[in-house]
PDB file of C-alpha atoms in Angstrom:
ATOM      1  CA  UNK A 183     -35.722  22.637  18.450  1.00 82.00           C
ATOM      2  CA  UNK A 184     -33.057  21.905  15.805  1.00 86.00           C
ATOM      3  CA  UNK A 185     -30.417  22.642  18.430  1.00 89.00           C
ATOM      4  CA  UNK A 186     -31.826  19.902  20.655  1.00 91.00           C
ATOM      5  CA  UNK A 187     -31.930  17.444  17.739  1.00 91.00           C
ATOM      6  CA  UNK A 188     -28.297  18.212  16.870  1.00 90.00           C
ATOM      7  CA  UNK A 189     -27.239  17.683  20.470  1.00 90.00           C
ATOM      8  CA  UNK A 190     -29.195  14.420  20.702  1.00 91.00           C
ATOM      9  CA  UNK A 191     -27.703  13.005  17.458  1.00 90.00           C
ATOM     10  CA  UNK A 192     -24.240  13.997  18.592  1.00 89.00           C
ATOM     11  CA  UNK A 193     -24.769  12.207  21.911  1.00 92.00           C
ATOM     12  CA  UNK A 194     -26.044   9.099  20.089  1.00 92.00           C
ATOM     13  CA  UNK A 195     -23.017   9.136  17.757  1.00 91.00           C
ATOM     14  CA  UNK A 196     -20.582   9.523  20.647  1.00 91.00           C
ATOM     15  CA  UNK A 197     -22.220   6.695  22.589  1.00 93.00           C
ATOM     16  CA  UNK A 198     -22.246   4.405  19.561  1.00 94.00           C
ATOM     17  CA  UNK A 199     -18.580   5.040  18.810  1.00 94.00           C
ATOM     18  CA  UNK A 200     -17.702   4.412  22.454  1.00 94.00           C
ATOM     19  CA  UNK A 201     -19.617   1.120  22.550  1.00 95.00           C
ATOM     20  CA  UNK A 202     -18.020   0.031  19.254  1.00 95.00           C
ATOM     21  CA  UNK A 203     -14.546   0.839  20.602  1.00 95.00           C
ATOM     22  CA  UNK A 204     -15.192  -1.452  23.571  1.00 96.00           C
ATOM     23  CA  UNK A 205     -16.644  -4.215  21.375  1.00 96.00           C
ATOM     24  CA  UNK A 206     -13.675  -4.181  19.001  1.00 96.00           C
ATOM     25  CA  UNK A 207     -11.280  -4.157  21.952  1.00 95.00           C
ATOM     26  CA  UNK A 208     -12.929  -7.288  23.366  1.00 96.00           C
ATOM     27  CA  UNK A 209     -12.781  -8.889  19.907  1.00 95.00           C
ATOM     28  CA  UNK A 210      -9.081  -8.050  19.650  1.00 95.00           C
ATOM     29  CA  UNK A 211      -8.414  -9.570  23.077  1.00 95.00           C
ATOM     30  CA  UNK A 212     -10.183 -12.809  22.104  1.00 95.00           C
ATOM     31  CA  UNK A 213      -8.213 -12.914  18.837  1.00 94.00           C
ATOM     32  CA  UNK A 214      -5.008 -12.348  20.798  1.00 94.00           C
ATOM     33  CA  UNK A 215      -5.912 -15.353  22.934  1.00 94.00           C
ATOM     34  CA  UNK A 216      -6.424 -17.423  19.779  1.00 92.00           C
ATOM     35  CA  UNK A 217      -3.062 -16.228  18.435  1.00 92.00           C
ATOM     36  CA  UNK A 218      -1.213 -17.204  21.625  1.00 92.00           C
ATOM     37  CA  UNK A 219      -3.050 -20.444  22.341  1.00 91.00           C
ATOM     38  CA  UNK A 220      -3.726 -21.555  18.750  1.00 81.00           C
ATOM     39  CA  UNK A 221      -2.504 -25.147  18.456  1.00 89.00           C
ATOM     40  CA  UNK A 222      -1.431 -24.925  14.780  1.00 90.00           C
ATOM     41  CA  UNK A 223       0.092 -22.258  12.539  1.00 89.00           C
ATOM     42  CA  UNK A 224      -3.017 -21.814  10.297  1.00 91.00           C
ATOM     43  CA  UNK A 225      -5.012 -20.929  13.442  1.00 92.00           C
ATOM     44  CA  UNK A 226      -2.552 -18.143  14.170  1.00 92.00           C
ATOM     45  CA  UNK A 227      -2.571 -16.989  10.518  1.00 92.00           C
ATOM     46  CA  UNK A 228      -6.361 -16.720  10.446  1.00 93.00           C
ATOM     47  CA  UNK A 229      -6.319 -14.915  13.811  1.00 93.00           C
ATOM     48  CA  UNK A 230      -3.760 -12.458  12.432  1.00 93.00           C
ATOM     49  CA  UNK A 231      -5.879 -11.820   9.312  1.00 93.00           C
ATOM     50  CA  UNK A 232      -8.939 -11.165  11.458  1.00 94.00           C
ATOM     51  CA  UNK A 233      -6.916  -8.823  13.682  1.00 94.00           C
ATOM     52  CA  UNK A 234      -6.140  -6.862  10.510  1.00 94.00           C
ATOM     53  CA  UNK A 235      -9.851  -6.613   9.685  1.00 94.00           C
ATOM     54  CA  UNK A 236     -10.594  -5.480  13.257  1.00 95.00           C
ATOM     55  CA  UNK A 237      -7.869  -2.843  12.951  1.00 94.00           C
ATOM     56  CA  UNK A 238      -9.594  -1.546   9.791  1.00 94.00           C
ATOM     57  CA  UNK A 239     -12.791  -1.135  11.801  1.00 94.00           C
ATOM     58  CA  UNK A 240     -10.852   0.552  14.603  1.00 94.00           C
ATOM     59  CA  UNK A 241      -9.256   3.007  12.151  1.00 94.00           C
ATOM     60  CA  UNK A 242     -12.694   3.836  10.733  1.00 94.00           C
ATOM     61  CA  UNK A 243     -14.025   4.449  14.260  1.00 94.00           C
ATOM     62  CA  UNK A 244     -11.052   6.693  15.064  1.00 94.00           C
ATOM     63  CA  UNK A 245     -11.776   8.607  11.843  1.00 93.00           C
ATOM     64  CA  UNK A 246     -15.364   9.147  13.044  1.00 92.00           C
ATOM     65  CA  UNK A 247     -14.174  10.058  16.543  1.00 92.00           C
ATOM     66  CA  UNK A 248     -11.607  12.608  15.309  1.00 92.00           C
ATOM     67  CA  UNK A 249     -13.910  13.858  12.490  1.00 90.00           C
ATOM     68  CA  UNK A 250     -11.280  13.577   9.759  1.00 89.00           C
ATOM     69  CA  UNK A 251     -11.313  11.992   6.271  1.00 88.00           C
ATOM     70  CA  UNK A 252      -7.536  11.509   6.268  1.00 88.00           C
ATOM     71  CA  UNK A 253      -7.660   7.987   7.715  1.00 89.00           C
ATOM     72  CA  UNK A 254      -9.456   6.443   4.703  1.00 89.00           C
ATOM     73  CA  UNK A 255      -6.148   5.713   2.962  1.00 89.00           C
ATOM     74  CA  UNK A 256      -4.943   3.978   6.117  1.00 91.00           C
ATOM     75  CA  UNK A 257      -7.960   1.651   6.102  1.00 92.00           C
ATOM     76  CA  UNK A 258      -7.321   0.624   2.481  1.00 91.00           C
ATOM     77  CA  UNK A 259      -3.625   0.181   3.210  1.00 91.00           C
ATOM     78  CA  UNK A 260      -4.281  -2.087   6.218  1.00 93.00           C
ATOM     79  CA  UNK A 261      -6.577  -4.210   4.033  1.00 92.00           C
ATOM     80  CA  UNK A 262      -3.899  -4.551   1.334  1.00 91.00           C
ATOM     81  CA  UNK A 263      -1.121  -5.408   3.776  1.00 91.00           C
ATOM     82  CA  UNK A 264      -3.249  -7.928   5.685  1.00 93.00           C
ATOM     83  CA  UNK A 265      -4.160  -9.662   2.401  1.00 92.00           C
ATOM     84  CA  UNK A 266      -0.533  -9.764   1.240  1.00 92.00           C
ATOM     85  CA  UNK A 267       0.682 -11.100   4.582  1.00 92.00           C
ATOM     86  CA  UNK A 268      -1.984 -13.795   4.697  1.00 93.00           C
ATOM     87  CA  UNK A 269      -1.198 -14.912   1.132  1.00 91.00           C
ATOM     88  CA  UNK A 270       2.505 -15.066   1.994  1.00 91.00           C
ATOM     89  CA  UNK A 271       1.878 -17.121   5.154  1.00 92.00           C
ATOM     90  CA  UNK A 272      -0.466 -19.460   3.266  1.00 90.00           C
ATOM     91  CA  UNK A 273       2.070 -20.018   0.472  1.00 89.00           C
ATOM     92  CA  UNK A 274       4.829 -20.651   2.980  1.00 89.00           C
ATOM     93  CA  UNK A 275       2.725 -23.189   4.877  1.00 89.00           C
ATOM     94  CA  UNK A 276       1.691 -25.007   1.706  1.00 85.00           C
ATOM     95  CA  UNK A 277       4.830 -24.954  -0.463  1.00 80.00           C
ATOM     96  CA  UNK A 278       7.726 -23.946   1.786  1.00 81.00           C
ATOM     97  CA  UNK A 279       8.655 -21.043  -0.516  1.00 81.00           C
ATOM     98  CA  UNK A 280       6.876 -17.707  -0.905  1.00 82.00           C
ATOM     99  CA  UNK A 281       8.205 -16.698  -4.349  1.00 83.00           C
ATOM    100  CA  UNK A 282       8.930 -19.817  -6.359  1.00 80.00           C
ATOM    101  CA  UNK A 283      11.712 -19.896  -8.898  1.00 76.00           C
ATOM    102  CA  UNK A 284      10.705 -22.334 -11.633  1.00 69.00           C
ATOM    103  CA  UNK A 285       6.974 -22.408 -12.154  1.00 56.00           C
ATOM    104  CA  UNK A 286       5.573 -23.488 -15.484  1.00 51.00           C
TER     105      UNK A 286
ATOM    106  CA  UNK B 595       6.061 -32.927  -4.402  1.00 54.00           C
ATOM    107  CA  UNK B 596       2.480 -32.711  -5.540  1.00 61.00           C
ATOM    108  CA  UNK B 597       1.429 -30.041  -7.991  1.00 67.00           C
ATOM    109  CA  UNK B 598      -0.750 -27.280  -6.563  1.00 71.00           C
ATOM    110  CA  UNK B 599      -3.563 -25.423  -8.269  1.00 78.00           C
ATOM    111  CA  UNK B 600      -3.409 -21.647  -7.806  1.00 82.00           C
ATOM    112  CA  UNK B 601      -6.457 -20.688  -9.884  1.00 89.00           C
ATOM    113  CA  UNK B 602      -8.209 -18.613  -7.197  1.00 90.00           C
ATOM    114  CA  UNK B 603      -4.998 -16.834  -6.161  1.00 89.00           C
ATOM    115  CA  UNK B 604      -4.091 -16.023  -9.772  1.00 90.00           C
ATOM    116  CA  UNK B 605      -7.562 -14.713 -10.647  1.00 92.00           C
ATOM    117  CA  UNK B 606      -7.756 -12.483  -7.571  1.00 91.00           C
ATOM    118  CA  UNK B 607      -4.184 -11.297  -8.209  1.00 91.00           C
ATOM    119  CA  UNK B 608      -5.014 -10.081 -11.709  1.00 90.00           C
ATOM    120  CA  UNK B 609      -7.868  -8.065 -10.172  1.00 91.00           C
ATOM    121  CA  UNK B 610      -6.164  -6.779  -7.039  1.00 91.00           C
ATOM    122  CA  UNK B 611      -2.851  -5.865  -8.696  1.00 91.00           C
ATOM    123  CA  UNK B 612      -4.662  -3.343 -10.901  1.00 92.00           C
ATOM    124  CA  UNK B 613      -6.455  -1.821  -7.915  1.00 91.00           C
ATOM    125  CA  UNK B 614      -3.141  -1.647  -6.045  1.00 92.00           C
ATOM    126  CA  UNK B 615      -1.347   0.087  -8.920  1.00 93.00           C
ATOM    127  CA  UNK B 616      -4.180   2.598  -9.273  1.00 93.00           C
ATOM    128  CA  UNK B 617      -4.118   3.240  -5.524  1.00 92.00           C
ATOM    129  CA  UNK B 618      -0.351   3.726  -5.706  1.00 93.00           C
ATOM    130  CA  UNK B 619      -0.671   6.371  -8.437  1.00 92.00           C
ATOM    131  CA  UNK B 620      -3.418   8.063  -6.403  1.00 92.00           C
ATOM    132  CA  UNK B 621      -1.187   8.140  -3.311  1.00 91.00           C
ATOM    133  CA  UNK B 622       1.727   9.514  -5.348  1.00 91.00           C
ATOM    134  CA  UNK B 623      -0.345  12.344  -6.836  1.00 89.00           C
ATOM    135  CA  UNK B 624      -2.299  13.129  -3.635  1.00 88.00           C
ATOM    136  CA  UNK B 625       0.838  13.561  -1.522  1.00 84.00           C
ATOM    137  CA  UNK B 626       0.895  17.344  -1.884  1.00 83.00           C
ATOM    138  CA  UNK B 627      -2.388  18.163  -0.159  1.00 83.00           C
ATOM    139  CA  UNK B 628      -3.376  15.009   1.760  1.00 85.00           C
ATOM    140  CA  UNK B 629      -1.700  11.902   3.218  1.00 86.00           C
ATOM    141  CA  UNK B 630       0.428  10.029   0.714  1.00 84.00           C
ATOM    142  CA  UNK B 631       3.534  10.821  -1.262  1.00 86.00           C
ATOM    143  CA  UNK B 632       6.376   9.130  -3.080  1.00 88.00           C
ATOM    144  CA  UNK B 633       7.391   6.778  -0.287  1.00 92.00           C
ATOM    145  CA  UNK B 634       4.047   5.150   0.443  1.00 93.00           C
ATOM    146  CA  UNK B 635       3.139   5.137  -3.271  1.00 93.00           C
ATOM    147  CA  UNK B 636       6.358   3.279  -4.030  1.00 94.00           C
ATOM    148  CA  UNK B 637       5.680   0.796  -1.240  1.00 93.00           C
ATOM    149  CA  UNK B 638       2.159   0.067  -2.563  1.00 94.00           C
ATOM    150  CA  UNK B 639       3.552  -0.418  -6.088  1.00 94.00           C
ATOM    151  CA  UNK B 640       6.168  -2.791  -4.653  1.00 94.00           C
ATOM    152  CA  UNK B 641       3.366  -4.633  -2.832  1.00 93.00           C
ATOM    153  CA  UNK B 642       1.481  -5.073  -6.133  1.00 93.00           C
ATOM    154  CA  UNK B 643       4.582  -6.380  -7.913  1.00 93.00           C
ATOM    155  CA  UNK B 644       5.409  -8.739  -5.018  1.00 92.00           C
ATOM    156  CA  UNK B 645       1.828 -10.044  -5.130  1.00 92.00           C
ATOM    157  CA  UNK B 646       2.262 -10.809  -8.845  1.00 92.00           C
ATOM    158  CA  UNK B 647       5.575 -12.544  -8.097  1.00 90.00           C
ATOM    159  CA  UNK B 648       3.901 -14.615  -5.371  1.00 89.00           C
ATOM    160  CA  UNK B 649       1.078 -15.707  -7.664  1.00 89.00           C
ATOM    161  CA  UNK B 650       2.968 -16.371 -10.918  1.00 88.00           C
ATOM    162  CA  UNK B 651       6.584 -17.122  -9.957  1.00 85.00           C
ATOM    163  CA  UNK B 652       9.789 -15.299 -10.795  1.00 87.00           C
ATOM    164  CA  UNK B 653      10.392 -16.519 -14.356  1.00 86.00           C
ATOM    165  CA  UNK B 654       7.031 -15.491 -15.821  1.00 86.00           C
ATOM    166  CA  UNK B 655       6.929 -12.036 -14.204  1.00 87.00           C
ATOM    167  CA  UNK B 656      10.528 -11.375 -15.259  1.00 87.00           C
ATOM    168  CA  UNK B 657       9.339 -11.958 -18.830  1.00 89.00           C
ATOM    169  CA  UNK B 658       6.234  -9.752 -18.403  1.00 89.00           C
ATOM    170  CA  UNK B 659       7.970  -6.863 -16.557  1.00 88.00           C
ATOM    171  CA  UNK B 660      11.497  -6.757 -18.026  1.00 89.00           C
ATOM    172  CA  UNK B 661      12.808  -4.078 -15.642  1.00 89.00           C
ATOM    173  CA  UNK B 662      16.158  -4.138 -13.881  1.00 90.00           C
ATOM    174  CA  UNK B 663      15.155  -2.807 -10.464  1.00 91.00           C
ATOM    175  CA  UNK B 664      18.696  -1.731  -9.529  1.00 92.00           C
ATOM    176  CA  UNK B 665      18.696   0.553 -12.586  1.00 93.00           C
ATOM    177  CA  UNK B 666      15.250   1.796 -11.547  1.00 93.00           C
ATOM    178  CA  UNK B 667      16.572   2.851  -8.119  1.00 93.00           C
ATOM    179  CA  UNK B 668      19.482   4.603  -9.853  1.00 94.00           C
ATOM    180  CA  UNK B 669      17.125   6.440 -12.228  1.00 94.00           C
ATOM    181  CA  UNK B 670      15.032   7.571  -9.258  1.00 93.00           C
ATOM    182  CA  UNK B 671      18.056   8.981  -7.447  1.00 93.00           C
ATOM    183  CA  UNK B 672      19.153  10.692 -10.666  1.00 93.00           C
ATOM    184  CA  UNK B 673      15.725  12.339 -11.095  1.00 92.00           C
ATOM    185  CA  UNK B 674      15.785  13.561  -7.481  1.00 90.00           C
ATOM    186  CA  UNK B 675      19.275  15.039  -7.844  1.00 91.00           C
ATOM    187  CA  UNK B 676      18.512  16.620 -11.224  1.00 90.00           C
ATOM    188  CA  UNK B 677      15.467  18.463  -9.807  1.00 89.00           C
ATOM    189  CA  UNK B 678      17.856  19.949  -7.259  1.00 87.00           C
ATOM    190  CA  UNK B 679      20.460  20.827  -9.853  1.00 88.00           C
ATOM    191  CA  UNK B 680      17.798  22.273 -12.157  1.00 85.00           C
ATOM    192  CA  UNK B 681      17.195  25.126  -9.715  1.00 85.00           C
ATOM    193  CA  UNK B 682      20.735  26.395 -10.525  1.00 86.00           C
ATOM    194  CA  UNK B 683      19.493  27.228 -14.048  1.00 85.00           C
ATOM    195  CA  UNK B 684      17.260  29.928 -12.563  1.00 84.00           C
ATOM    196  CA  UNK B 685      19.939  31.308 -10.204  1.00 84.00           C
ATOM    197  CA  UNK B 686      18.233  29.822  -7.165  1.00 82.00           C
ATOM    198  CA  UNK B 687      19.723  27.820  -4.262  1.00 84.00           C
ATOM    199  CA  UNK B 688      19.929  24.020  -4.476  1.00 84.00           C
ATOM    200  CA  UNK B 689      16.554  22.173  -4.326  1.00 81.00           C
ATOM    201  CA  UNK B 690      14.429  25.344  -4.600  1.00 81.00           C
ATOM    202  CA  UNK B 691      10.838  24.503  -5.475  1.00 81.00           C
ATOM    203  CA  UNK B 692       8.241  26.496  -7.326  1.00 80.00           C
ATOM    204  CA  UNK B 693       4.696  26.016  -8.572  1.00 81.00           C
ATOM    205  CA  UNK B 694       2.312  27.454 -11.114  1.00 77.00           C
ATOM    206  CA  UNK B 695      -1.275  27.244 -12.297  1.00 82.00           C
ATOM    207  CA  UNK B 696      -1.855  25.763 -15.735  1.00 79.00           C
ATOM    208  CA  UNK B 697      -5.000  25.316 -17.769  1.00 80.00           C
ATOM    209  CA  UNK B 698      -5.734  21.900 -19.273  1.00 80.00           C
ATOM    210  CA  UNK B 699      -8.499  21.284 -21.824  1.00 80.00           C
ATOM    211  CA  UNK B 700     -10.261  18.495 -19.922  1.00 79.00           C
ATOM    212  CA  UNK B 701      -9.288  18.887 -16.268  1.00 78.00           C
ATOM    213  CA  UNK B 702      -9.516  22.666 -15.937  1.00 78.00           C
ATOM    214  CA  UNK B 703      -7.025  24.654 -13.910  1.00 81.00           C
ATOM    215  CA  UNK B 704      -4.467  22.553 -12.020  1.00 80.00           C
ATOM    216  CA  UNK B 705      -1.663  23.579  -9.704  1.00 80.00           C
ATOM    217  CA  UNK B 706       1.588  21.927 -10.808  1.00 81.00           C
ATOM    218  CA  UNK B 707       4.606  21.975  -8.468  1.00 82.00           C
ATOM    219  CA  UNK B 708       8.175  20.958  -9.203  1.00 83.00           C
ATOM    220  CA  UNK B 709       8.195  19.107  -5.855  1.00 86.00           C
ATOM    221  CA  UNK B 710       6.164  16.493  -7.768  1.00 88.00           C
ATOM    222  CA  UNK B 711       9.218  15.574  -9.872  1.00 89.00           C
ATOM    223  CA  UNK B 712      11.257  15.053  -6.716  1.00 90.00           C
ATOM    224  CA  UNK B 713       8.455  12.830  -5.402  1.00 91.00           C
ATOM    225  CA  UNK B 714       8.570  10.765  -8.606  1.00 92.00           C
ATOM    226  CA  UNK B 715      12.301  10.262  -7.984  1.00 93.00           C
ATOM    227  CA  UNK B 716      11.580   9.060  -4.442  1.00 93.00           C
ATOM    228  CA  UNK B 717       8.872   6.762  -5.858  1.00 94.00           C
ATOM    229  CA  UNK B 718      11.210   5.059  -8.346  1.00 94.00           C
ATOM    230  CA  UNK B 719      13.947   4.687  -5.725  1.00 94.00           C
ATOM    231  CA  UNK B 720      11.608   3.081  -3.196  1.00 94.00           C
ATOM    232  CA  UNK B 721      10.169   0.665  -5.788  1.00 94.00           C
ATOM    233  CA  UNK B 722      13.623  -0.335  -7.021  1.00 94.00           C
ATOM    234  CA  UNK B 723      15.174  -0.839  -3.589  1.00 95.00           C
ATOM    235  CA  UNK B 724      12.214  -2.753  -2.135  1.00 94.00           C
ATOM    236  CA  UNK B 725      11.856  -5.167  -5.062  1.00 93.00           C
ATOM    237  CA  UNK B 726      15.640  -5.664  -5.203  1.00 93.00           C
ATOM    238  CA  UNK B 727      15.742  -6.662  -1.523  1.00 93.00           C
ATOM    239  CA  UNK B 728      12.782  -9.041  -1.795  1.00 91.00           C
ATOM    240  CA  UNK B 729      13.939 -10.722  -5.023  1.00 90.00           C
ATOM    241  CA  UNK B 730      17.486 -11.160  -3.748  1.00 89.00           C
ATOM    242  CA  UNK B 731      16.180 -12.887  -0.614  1.00 88.00           C
ATOM    243  CA  UNK B 732      13.814 -15.033  -2.716  1.00 84.00           C
ATOM    244  CA  UNK B 733      16.623 -16.078  -5.104  1.00 80.00           C
ATOM    245  CA  UNK B 734      18.835 -17.182  -2.224  1.00 74.00           C
ATOM    246  CA  UNK B 735      19.415 -20.937  -2.119  1.00 63.00           C
TER     247      UNK B 735
END
């Protein structure tokens, strides 16, 4: 009985991970379209930030798929780098410099 | 040139920089048994410092963190070399590593390895070199 339940939950988990992989792939393709076709630079910046968030989800799914806890650091690192990159792009678009010299 | 208001960026920076520095120390100390190590810890520390530079400007952060990053890279290299030279004191080949178990009053028994000191050297070198590169590019006219 328990054996059957284990097998069933494992099948459900595998199916869910598979469906989520496909969904995130479609989301990434749509974001790629927005990045290529985006008329202005902020469109591309926002698309890039969202691609980073999708990559976090993808890393988490890979961690579930491979049954390893070692990818948790990677997820946090992607979040940090995506935030830093977006802040840098936003500052460049608004002020023209990323690290300003004489600020009061 | 109109004056911009960076209140949201500065408030989030003061929060996130602390989380980043804590994460960097975690990565540095976890490198022995799980992913991490001196290199990625140094890069995360550099990311935190660059975030502070982006939010507050060069002049203010130079006053708050009065560190010469070229000297920091030099100190890191010196630490890494000295851990290698230190193995000569025990009649061992260059860069030999050892470890031992020590008892601490609060944490219990902890395994301490001399490879950690080498990792700290790598950490300082990576922080110094990365920040030096970024600040030199930012100071360019």
